[in-house]
Amino acid sequence: MILLLPFLAILVIIVVALFGAAVPGLDFLFGVVFPYAAITVFLLGIIYRVLKWARSPVPFHIPTVTGQQKSLSWIKSSKIDSPHSSPGVVGRMAMEILLFRSLFRNTKMEMKSGPKLVYGSSKYLWLGAIVFHYSMLVIVLRHLRLFMQPIPQFVLALQNVDGFFQVGLPGIYVTDGLIVAALLFLFLRRLYDSRLRYISLASDYFPLLLILSIAVTGILMRYFLRVDIVSVKELAIGLFTFHPFIPRDVGVLFYAHLFLVCVLLAYFPFSKLMHMPGIFLSPTRNLANNSRMKRHVNPWNHPVRVHTYEEYEDEFRDRMKAAGLPLDKE
Amino acid sequence: MLQYSFNSYTGTLKDGMMYDTGKIVTGLVVFAALFTSPFWYNLSNGKALKRPDIVLPTAPNEQQCCADSEYMRCDHMVMLDEWRFAVVRDGQTYYTSSTGRKFEMRFTKTCLGCHPNTSQFCDQCHNYIGVNLYCWDCHNKPNTGSEGSRVAQILNPEPENQDGASRSPVFLHRTIRRDRIK
Ligand code: HEM
């Protein structure tokens, strides 16, 4: 069921989109209304959730570090792995966001014959993740050629680099192969390892399959069942200038691609994909390890009634004096 | 030191208080600006939003292309690729269309015969959607007088005819003709 549900969902989305493209009149819904709705949900949903996160109390100062904390001057501290200052935190966050540092440190525990318990470095998840994310970034940036007029120079340059091998016509993009390979790996990884399969939910499989089907419909559209790209661009420019317009005969496959993207955008704020903004707001990563230098206050600390020594002395001064005890104030 | 207080009902800080308001707002503004960049980019380029404006042939003998316009709109590059292979690898010369007409598989003669002005035809759409052809990196671009790279000129010993097109397939491609490899 956990696996069946995402597959069925994807199937339904594609069938609905093909239906929408085939029924006259519905193309406005699928080509204009849904994209605008999806963009709105994506943007407002992310803003809403980030604001809510920022308003959540942080009861403890909880950086998880992998290096020596800054303490005495003669003990060498680790500026990035256990940052005590803002530049250190920025460096640490940059390594996390751009290089997926903590995935790179991933280890795997295995029982070898003996029986012997072995911990080893495991970089496959890091590799799959980084290949996927950068391919996705490049593909999205390349898509700006369809969304922007005139096309920015950097998009054309990116196209040339990605199409470096100049194989076939239209030329093959390296990222197209990489993204499919990486997504397949990330998907099969969850199926292959029984422990991982046990903790995987429908909401883990669905985003992978959704993005995979977006990539596959896109690849079909470029290399196999080509659509009229000029019409696609006219539609996209119409959307992005608030002059929506449906050009005649854009291929059905395009509507499937677009509707899948709309589903992705609208699903995003409610899903695990929120790790994209979430990584910036991870207290284990974005807090400096400075709890010995700065006091962190738990926002729900109940005001505690205390009886200080001064008050104690005021209360018992006479009796203390009579007993000959030393006093701070006479 | 800022003292926060907590609303246990909503799970958030009281009175709309927020940690790091400056950073959060900056981050969200940057995100929203980047995500909506196609909107403001296009809106600020209003004049440049010209749609492709192709000039179609008008002469009566140029009314029938080698395939229907539906196919040509989406797949013309595939046909050119097939022609290139048929000519330079298999030494074929003619293509028979679905209507039974024969076309010589030569871009400069057949295609440019009806669409002589590339800047009013090919380039219109190619520029619009950012298709970068690398044919003219080596070959002379037809009808422009511009010259291809030195490599192509050295490898292509035959003189140009008047319309700027070379008389034979480029030497580079000829070397891989199957009949000559044997
Ligand atoms: C999350 C967003 C998207 C992803 C991951 C994605 C992915 C892809 C991929 C992998 C391809 C294969 C060819 C290439 O890499 O250029 C492709 C092609 C294509 N996509 Fe997307 N796409 C996305 C959004 C969109 C949107 C919003 C549109 C249109 C409004 C669109 C229209 C197209 C078209 C027309 C093609 C064919 C391009 C060509 O033939 O050169 N895509 N897409």
XYZ file of C-alpha atoms and ligand atoms in Angstrom:
555
model
C 0.000 0.000 0.000
C 2.786 2.368 0.958
C 4.306 1.777 -2.444
C 1.094 1.372 -4.403
C -0.433 4.663 -3.307
C 2.257 6.935 -4.766
C 2.239 4.986 -8.036
C -1.529 5.271 -8.278
C -1.402 8.970 -7.423
C 1.093 9.631 -10.224
C -1.002 7.609 -12.637
C -4.138 9.564 -11.735
C -2.314 12.891 -12.132
C -1.101 11.947 -15.605
C -4.488 10.609 -16.708
C -6.226 13.736 -15.415
C -3.759 15.937 -17.311
C -4.154 13.984 -20.551
C -7.906 14.217 -20.125
C -7.630 17.957 -19.506
C -5.562 18.426 -22.632
C -7.987 16.418 -24.744
C -11.257 18.028 -23.669
C -11.786 21.372 -25.384
C -12.122 24.251 -22.947
C -10.266 22.490 -20.161
C -6.929 23.595 -21.585
C -7.432 27.009 -19.999
C -7.855 25.307 -16.633
C -4.719 23.214 -17.057
C -2.630 25.779 -18.909
C -3.484 28.883 -16.901
C -5.643 28.425 -13.795
C -3.739 25.513 -12.265
C -0.286 27.039 -12.839
C -1.305 30.309 -11.196
C -2.955 28.446 -8.321
C 0.118 26.232 -7.869
C 2.502 29.209 -7.873
C 0.353 30.949 -5.255
C 0.106 27.918 -2.991
C 3.853 27.305 -3.287
C 4.845 30.860 -2.445
C 2.338 31.587 0.315
C 2.656 28.086 1.754
C 6.417 28.375 2.134
C 6.208 31.884 3.601
C 3.535 30.770 6.075
C 5.480 27.768 7.245
C 8.784 29.603 7.567
C 7.143 32.339 9.639
C 5.589 29.689 11.818
C 8.948 28.018 12.310
C 10.537 31.325 13.222
C 7.869 31.802 15.868
C 8.379 28.364 17.390
C 10.230 28.475 20.677
C 13.754 27.128 20.781
C 13.922 25.781 24.311
C 17.499 24.616 24.203
C 20.693 25.690 22.577
C 21.283 22.543 20.552
C 24.017 22.793 17.910
C 25.288 19.309 17.134
C 28.938 19.658 16.420
C 31.765 17.534 15.160
C 34.756 19.404 16.429
C 36.464 20.920 19.444
C 34.527 23.695 21.116
C 36.137 27.092 21.584
C 37.330 27.326 25.189
C 40.763 28.122 26.564
C 43.114 30.019 24.317
C 45.674 27.214 24.193
C 43.164 24.556 23.086
C 42.756 24.592 19.342
C 39.103 24.894 18.429
C 37.385 23.850 15.249
C 36.058 27.037 13.646
C 33.700 25.429 11.145
C 32.767 22.103 12.633
C 32.122 23.678 16.016
C 31.617 27.342 15.184
C 31.549 29.916 17.968
C 31.016 32.973 15.763
C 28.757 34.040 12.906
C 31.358 33.625 10.126
C 31.924 30.086 11.367
C 28.200 29.379 11.307
C 27.928 30.815 7.794
C 30.802 28.591 6.673
C 29.208 25.573 8.254
C 25.805 26.309 6.705
C 27.370 26.888 3.297
C 29.110 23.506 3.430
C 25.862 21.894 4.485
C 23.720 23.556 1.817
C 26.133 23.516 -1.100
C 28.026 20.298 -0.437
C 25.679 18.264 1.800
C 28.472 17.877 4.330
C 26.551 15.877 6.912
C 25.481 13.322 4.301
C 29.121 13.040 3.339
C 29.903 11.952 6.885
C 27.297 9.216 6.697
C 28.400 5.933 8.189
C 26.895 2.511 7.909
C 26.909 -0.230 10.509
C 27.290 -3.754 9.223
C 27.564 -7.194 10.758
C 30.419 -9.097 9.154
C 31.177 -12.760 9.688
C 32.968 -13.389 12.906
C 30.543 -12.024 14.085
C 32.141 -8.616 13.818
C 30.386 -5.255 13.936
C 31.883 -2.847 11.414
C 31.254 0.827 10.955
C 32.201 2.135 7.541
C 31.849 5.307 5.583
C 28.912 5.211 3.170
C 28.879 7.855 0.488
C 26.201 6.527 -1.858
C 23.389 8.558 -0.366
C 25.535 11.672 -0.571
C 26.415 10.959 -4.181
C 22.829 10.255 -5.230
C 21.552 13.305 -3.413
C 24.115 15.731 -4.749
C 23.825 14.498 -8.332
C 20.064 14.792 -8.172
C 19.947 18.255 -6.580
C 22.496 19.862 -8.873
C 20.946 18.300 -11.980
C 17.568 19.621 -10.886
C 19.045 23.084 -10.323
C 20.649 23.142 -13.753
C 17.475 21.892 -15.425
C 15.306 24.486 -13.698
C 17.744 27.257 -14.626
C 17.850 26.007 -18.216
C 14.056 26.164 -18.290
C 14.334 29.924 -17.909
C 14.821 29.980 -21.677
C 11.122 29.182 -21.877
C 10.094 31.601 -19.137
C 12.141 34.696 -19.925
C 12.349 36.941 -22.946
C 14.991 37.951 -23.950
C 16.794 34.858 -22.703
C 19.465 35.795 -20.142
C 23.000 35.132 -21.291
C 23.837 32.807 -18.415
C 21.003 30.465 -19.422
C 22.430 30.124 -22.926
C 25.872 29.528 -21.478
C 24.528 26.878 -19.135
C 22.815 25.181 -22.067
C 26.079 25.011 -23.945
C 27.934 23.511 -21.019
C 25.198 20.989 -20.304
C 25.012 20.090 -24.001
C 28.779 19.908 -24.250
C 28.872 16.503 -25.914
C 26.768 17.632 -28.881
C 25.309 14.185 -29.348
C 22.212 13.866 -31.506
C 19.676 16.437 -32.529
C 18.246 17.964 -30.383
C 21.463 17.548 -28.429
C 21.500 15.444 -25.299
C 21.870 17.236 -21.987
C 24.097 15.521 -19.448
C 21.804 16.532 -16.589
C 18.866 14.701 -18.160
C 20.654 11.382 -17.820
C 22.048 12.240 -14.407
C 18.732 13.252 -12.866
C 16.989 10.067 -13.985
C 19.858 7.885 -12.806
C 20.022 9.653 -9.440
C 16.264 9.508 -8.874
C 16.154 5.827 -9.772
C 19.005 5.171 -7.364
C 17.335 7.137 -4.553
C 14.105 5.252 -5.172
C 15.645 1.788 -5.383
C 17.756 2.499 -2.314
C 14.587 2.631 -0.250
C 13.358 -0.647 -1.673
C 16.624 -2.531 -1.567
C 17.500 -2.137 2.112
C 14.878 -3.834 4.276
C 15.471 -1.521 7.240
C 15.107 1.498 5.025
C 12.013 0.050 3.406
C 10.516 -0.439 6.846
C 10.825 3.245 7.746
C 9.827 4.557 4.300
C 6.399 6.107 3.926
C 4.209 6.911 0.966
C 5.336 10.504 1.427
C 8.932 9.378 0.864
C 8.195 7.592 -2.395
C 5.741 10.093 -3.806
C 8.109 13.071 -4.259
C 10.731 10.831 -5.874
C 8.220 9.375 -8.299
C 6.660 12.766 -8.956
C 9.964 14.381 -9.895
C 10.948 11.285 -11.850
C 7.761 11.488 -13.904
C 8.346 15.204 -14.502
C 11.823 14.398 -15.775
C 10.615 11.509 -17.913
C 7.799 13.503 -19.543
C 10.296 16.305 -20.181
C 12.796 13.928 -21.737
C 10.068 12.364 -23.893
C 9.117 15.850 -25.041
C 12.626 16.747 -26.025
C 13.954 13.578 -27.580
C 11.042 11.371 -28.567
C 7.539 12.831 -28.840
C 8.494 16.389 -29.600
C 6.088 19.236 -28.974
C 5.957 22.693 -30.484
C 8.356 24.556 -28.202
C 7.530 27.962 -29.654
C 3.909 27.495 -28.572
C 5.074 26.348 -25.152
C 7.140 29.465 -24.772
C 4.233 31.644 -25.851
C 2.096 30.015 -23.198
C 4.770 30.457 -20.538
C 5.466 34.086 -21.445
C 1.705 34.682 -21.362
C 1.597 33.350 -17.812
C 4.583 35.361 -16.689
C 3.300 38.652 -18.094
C -0.246 38.214 -16.757
C -1.552 37.955 -20.318
C -2.510 34.287 -20.191
C -3.109 32.757 -23.525
C -3.439 29.225 -24.858
C -1.661 28.738 -28.177
C -3.265 26.200 -30.459
C -1.986 22.647 -30.503
C 0.653 22.370 -27.832
C 1.186 18.625 -27.491
C -0.744 16.612 -24.893
C 2.497 15.497 -23.335
C 3.234 19.082 -22.444
C 0.050 19.274 -20.396
C 1.077 16.164 -18.504
C 4.501 17.714 -17.788
C 2.972 21.017 -16.713
C 0.295 19.479 -14.531
C 2.851 17.281 -12.778
C 4.899 20.412 -12.083
C 1.780 22.169 -10.736
C 1.162 19.242 -8.407
C 4.781 19.396 -7.275
C 4.549 23.120 -6.524
C 1.250 22.827 -4.675
C 2.378 19.741 -2.750
C 5.697 21.263 -1.772
C 4.696 23.346 1.287
C 2.920 20.379 2.867
C 5.640 17.825 2.338
C 9.116 16.729 3.312
C 10.338 18.845 0.435
C 10.163 21.709 2.924
C 13.686 20.655 3.852
C 14.650 23.219 1.219
C 13.764 26.217 3.434
C 14.090 24.021 6.515
C 17.812 23.540 6.198
C 18.274 27.256 6.856
C 16.250 26.962 10.051
C 17.836 23.857 11.552
C 18.865 24.714 15.129
C 21.383 21.882 15.206
C 23.211 23.556 12.328
C 22.529 27.271 12.469
C 23.342 27.944 16.126
C 26.828 28.860 17.168
C 28.347 26.563 19.768
C 28.711 29.383 22.267
C 26.650 28.219 25.224
C 29.601 28.900 27.533
C 29.814 32.501 26.364
C 26.193 33.502 25.963
C 23.159 32.629 28.032
C 20.301 31.002 26.152
C 16.893 31.461 27.740
C 14.112 28.962 27.386
C 11.084 31.004 26.349
C 8.698 28.916 28.374
C 10.680 29.086 31.575
C 8.127 29.654 34.297
C 9.008 32.660 36.463
C 10.532 30.983 39.543
C 10.117 32.673 42.951
C 13.542 32.768 44.560
C 14.699 33.826 47.992
C 18.094 35.468 47.624
C 20.764 35.565 50.333
C 20.254 39.307 50.822
C 16.574 38.727 51.536
C 17.476 35.852 53.896
C 19.877 38.027 55.801
C 17.313 40.837 56.024
C 14.822 38.381 57.433
C 17.101 36.817 60.065
C 19.573 39.655 60.710
C 18.683 40.057 64.370
C 18.875 36.399 65.206
C 22.070 35.899 63.213
C 23.677 38.819 65.003
C 22.597 37.432 68.354
C 24.161 34.081 67.496
C 27.398 35.852 66.461
C 27.267 34.835 62.806
C 29.162 36.948 60.239
C 26.914 39.300 58.237
C 27.350 40.926 54.819
C 25.528 44.024 55.959
C 25.522 45.236 59.517
C 18.523 39.999 26.737
C 15.289 39.396 24.896
C 12.797 37.512 26.998
C 10.395 35.399 24.958
C 7.157 34.021 26.206
C 5.341 31.046 24.916
C 1.749 30.306 24.008
C 1.211 26.653 24.756
C -2.025 26.618 22.772
C -0.599 27.621 19.356
C 2.868 26.295 20.027
C 4.391 29.619 19.007
C 5.884 32.582 20.778
C 3.475 35.103 22.256
C 2.452 38.405 20.670
C 3.714 37.488 17.208
C 7.266 37.419 18.474
C 9.824 35.809 16.250
C 13.459 34.805 16.476
C 15.849 36.573 14.101
C 13.144 38.669 12.447
C 15.647 40.498 10.259
C 17.216 37.372 8.860
C 13.894 35.587 8.346
C 12.320 38.504 6.491
C 15.423 39.042 4.347
C 15.508 35.367 3.472
C 11.852 35.258 2.527
C 12.109 38.427 0.436
C 15.105 37.049 -1.474
C 13.318 33.746 -1.998
C 10.115 35.401 -3.230
C 12.066 37.723 -5.529
C 13.994 34.841 -7.091
C 10.961 32.636 -7.469
C 8.918 35.363 -9.134
C 11.857 36.628 -11.201
C 10.299 35.548 -14.552
C 7.377 37.874 -13.807
C 9.331 41.015 -13.166
C 11.998 40.190 -15.725
C 9.418 39.878 -18.512
C 7.296 42.771 -17.339
C 10.334 45.037 -17.308
C 11.237 43.908 -20.832
C 7.816 44.669 -22.290
C 9.057 45.750 -25.701
C 11.358 42.821 -26.236
C 8.540 40.302 -25.874
C 8.092 40.059 -29.620
C 6.795 36.694 -30.786
C 8.573 34.991 -33.676
C 7.519 36.499 -36.962
C 8.396 34.101 -39.748
C 8.097 34.928 -43.427
C 6.600 32.036 -45.373
C 7.277 31.466 -49.077
C 4.647 32.880 -51.425
C 5.593 31.554 -54.864
C 3.127 28.877 -56.082
C 5.846 26.310 -56.719
C 7.079 26.682 -53.143
C 3.838 25.799 -51.430
C 4.615 22.196 -50.637
C 7.272 21.339 -48.116
C 8.874 17.932 -47.816
C 6.604 17.212 -44.831
C 3.458 18.741 -43.361
C 3.809 21.816 -41.207
C 2.735 19.963 -38.065
C 5.732 17.660 -38.444
C 8.100 20.410 -39.493
C 7.203 22.598 -36.530
C 8.196 19.961 -33.995
C 10.574 17.626 -35.786
C 12.436 19.415 -38.605
C 15.734 18.943 -36.792
C 15.250 15.191 -36.845
C 14.719 15.233 -40.583
C 17.847 17.306 -41.125
C 19.794 14.909 -38.957
C 18.483 11.939 -40.945
C 19.338 13.659 -44.203
C 22.832 14.381 -43.010
C 23.402 10.743 -42.159
C 21.804 9.514 -45.380
C 24.044 11.781 -47.438
C 27.389 11.670 -45.701
C 27.315 8.091 -44.492
C 25.170 6.244 -46.994
C 25.795 8.353 -50.078
C 22.099 8.811 -50.849
C 20.885 11.911 -52.637
C 17.103 11.963 -52.804
C 14.324 11.884 -50.272
C 10.789 10.857 -51.226
C 8.109 12.630 -49.228
C 4.825 11.100 -48.111
C 3.161 12.779 -51.092
C 5.571 11.022 -53.407
C 7.591 14.073 -54.374
C 11.337 13.771 -54.612
C 13.584 16.237 -52.822
C 17.318 16.487 -53.047
C 18.676 16.114 -49.520
C 20.610 19.358 -49.468
C 19.964 22.023 -46.952
C 21.399 24.849 -48.983
C 19.579 23.904 -52.139
C 16.286 22.371 -51.045
C 15.494 24.042 -47.718
C 17.001 27.408 -48.516
C 15.473 27.204 -51.973
C 12.091 28.122 -50.503
C 13.326 29.821 -47.333
C 16.302 31.798 -48.570
C 16.336 34.329 -45.767
C 17.450 32.486 -42.657
C 17.083 35.526 -40.426
C 13.410 35.808 -41.316
C 12.785 32.123 -40.950
C 15.091 29.825 -38.971
C 16.498 32.451 -36.645
C 13.085 33.799 -35.680
C 12.140 30.751 -33.652
C 15.666 29.652 -32.782
C 16.433 32.965 -31.138
C 13.071 33.046 -29.420
C 13.592 29.738 -27.646
C 17.363 29.869 -27.352
C 18.401 27.164 -29.789
C 22.068 27.498 -30.515
C 23.117 25.863 -33.779
C 26.735 24.891 -34.031
C 26.646 24.112 -37.772
C 28.126 27.502 -38.574
C 30.994 27.031 -36.164
C 32.701 25.157 -39.009
C 30.569 25.718 -42.070
C 30.063 28.955 -43.931
C 26.724 30.390 -42.990
C 24.648 30.557 -46.163
C 23.645 33.931 -47.618
C 25.500 35.967 -45.079
C 28.962 36.085 -46.557
C 30.244 35.180 -43.124
C 32.917 32.570 -43.023
C 33.116 29.477 -40.892
C 36.144 28.533 -38.921
C 39.575 28.044 -40.428
C 39.246 24.300 -39.978
C 36.383 24.066 -42.410
C 38.097 26.252 -44.975
C 41.235 24.217 -44.926
C 39.336 20.958 -45.170
C 37.030 22.197 -47.869
C 39.181 22.765 -50.926
C 36.388 23.410 -53.397
C 35.483 26.949 -54.360
C 32.193 28.456 -53.282
C 29.478 29.030 -55.823
C 27.522 32.225 -56.024
C 24.951 31.614 -53.325
C 27.731 30.990 -50.869
C 27.055 27.296 -50.487
C 29.790 24.805 -51.039
C 29.298 22.336 -53.867
C 30.003 19.208 -51.963
C 29.453 17.921 -48.499
C 32.221 19.143 -46.268
C 35.366 17.046 -46.536
C 35.259 16.311 -42.810
C 31.944 14.513 -43.146
C 32.945 12.794 -46.377
C 35.746 10.912 -44.677
C 33.211 8.905 -42.755
C 31.208 7.775 -45.741
C 30.797 4.057 -45.371
C 31.670 3.223 -48.963
C 35.032 4.922 -48.572
C 35.931 3.428 -45.265
C 36.103 -0.085 -46.708
C 10.184 21.370 -11.360
C 10.147 21.843 -12.550
C 10.543 21.113 -13.825
C 11.411 20.061 -14.019
C 12.218 19.307 -12.981
C 11.422 19.787 -15.429
C 12.173 18.779 -16.032
C 12.358 18.661 -17.387
C 13.322 17.818 -18.022
C 14.289 16.887 -17.284
C 13.222 17.995 -19.360
C 14.063 17.306 -20.421
C 14.824 18.278 -21.295
C 15.656 19.302 -20.571
O 16.367 18.941 -19.628
O 15.567 20.481 -20.943
C 12.194 18.968 -19.584
C 11.802 19.425 -20.807
C 10.797 20.353 -21.019
N 10.076 21.024 -20.052
Fe 10.295 20.807 -18.095
N 10.562 20.645 -16.063
C 10.017 21.485 -15.118
C 9.112 22.511 -15.331
C 8.592 22.876 -16.557
C 7.629 23.914 -16.769
C 6.991 24.776 -15.666
C 7.412 23.987 -18.119
C 6.542 24.890 -18.955
C 5.812 25.873 -18.600
C 8.248 22.991 -18.742
C 8.322 22.745 -20.105
C 9.199 21.873 -20.701
C 9.348 21.716 -22.112
C 8.569 22.461 -23.188
C 10.354 20.767 -22.314
C 10.916 20.298 -23.651
C 12.144 21.125 -23.903
C 12.841 20.796 -25.191
O 12.283 20.070 -26.018
O 13.960 21.298 -25.344
N 8.948 22.314 -17.764
N 11.673 19.348 -18.369
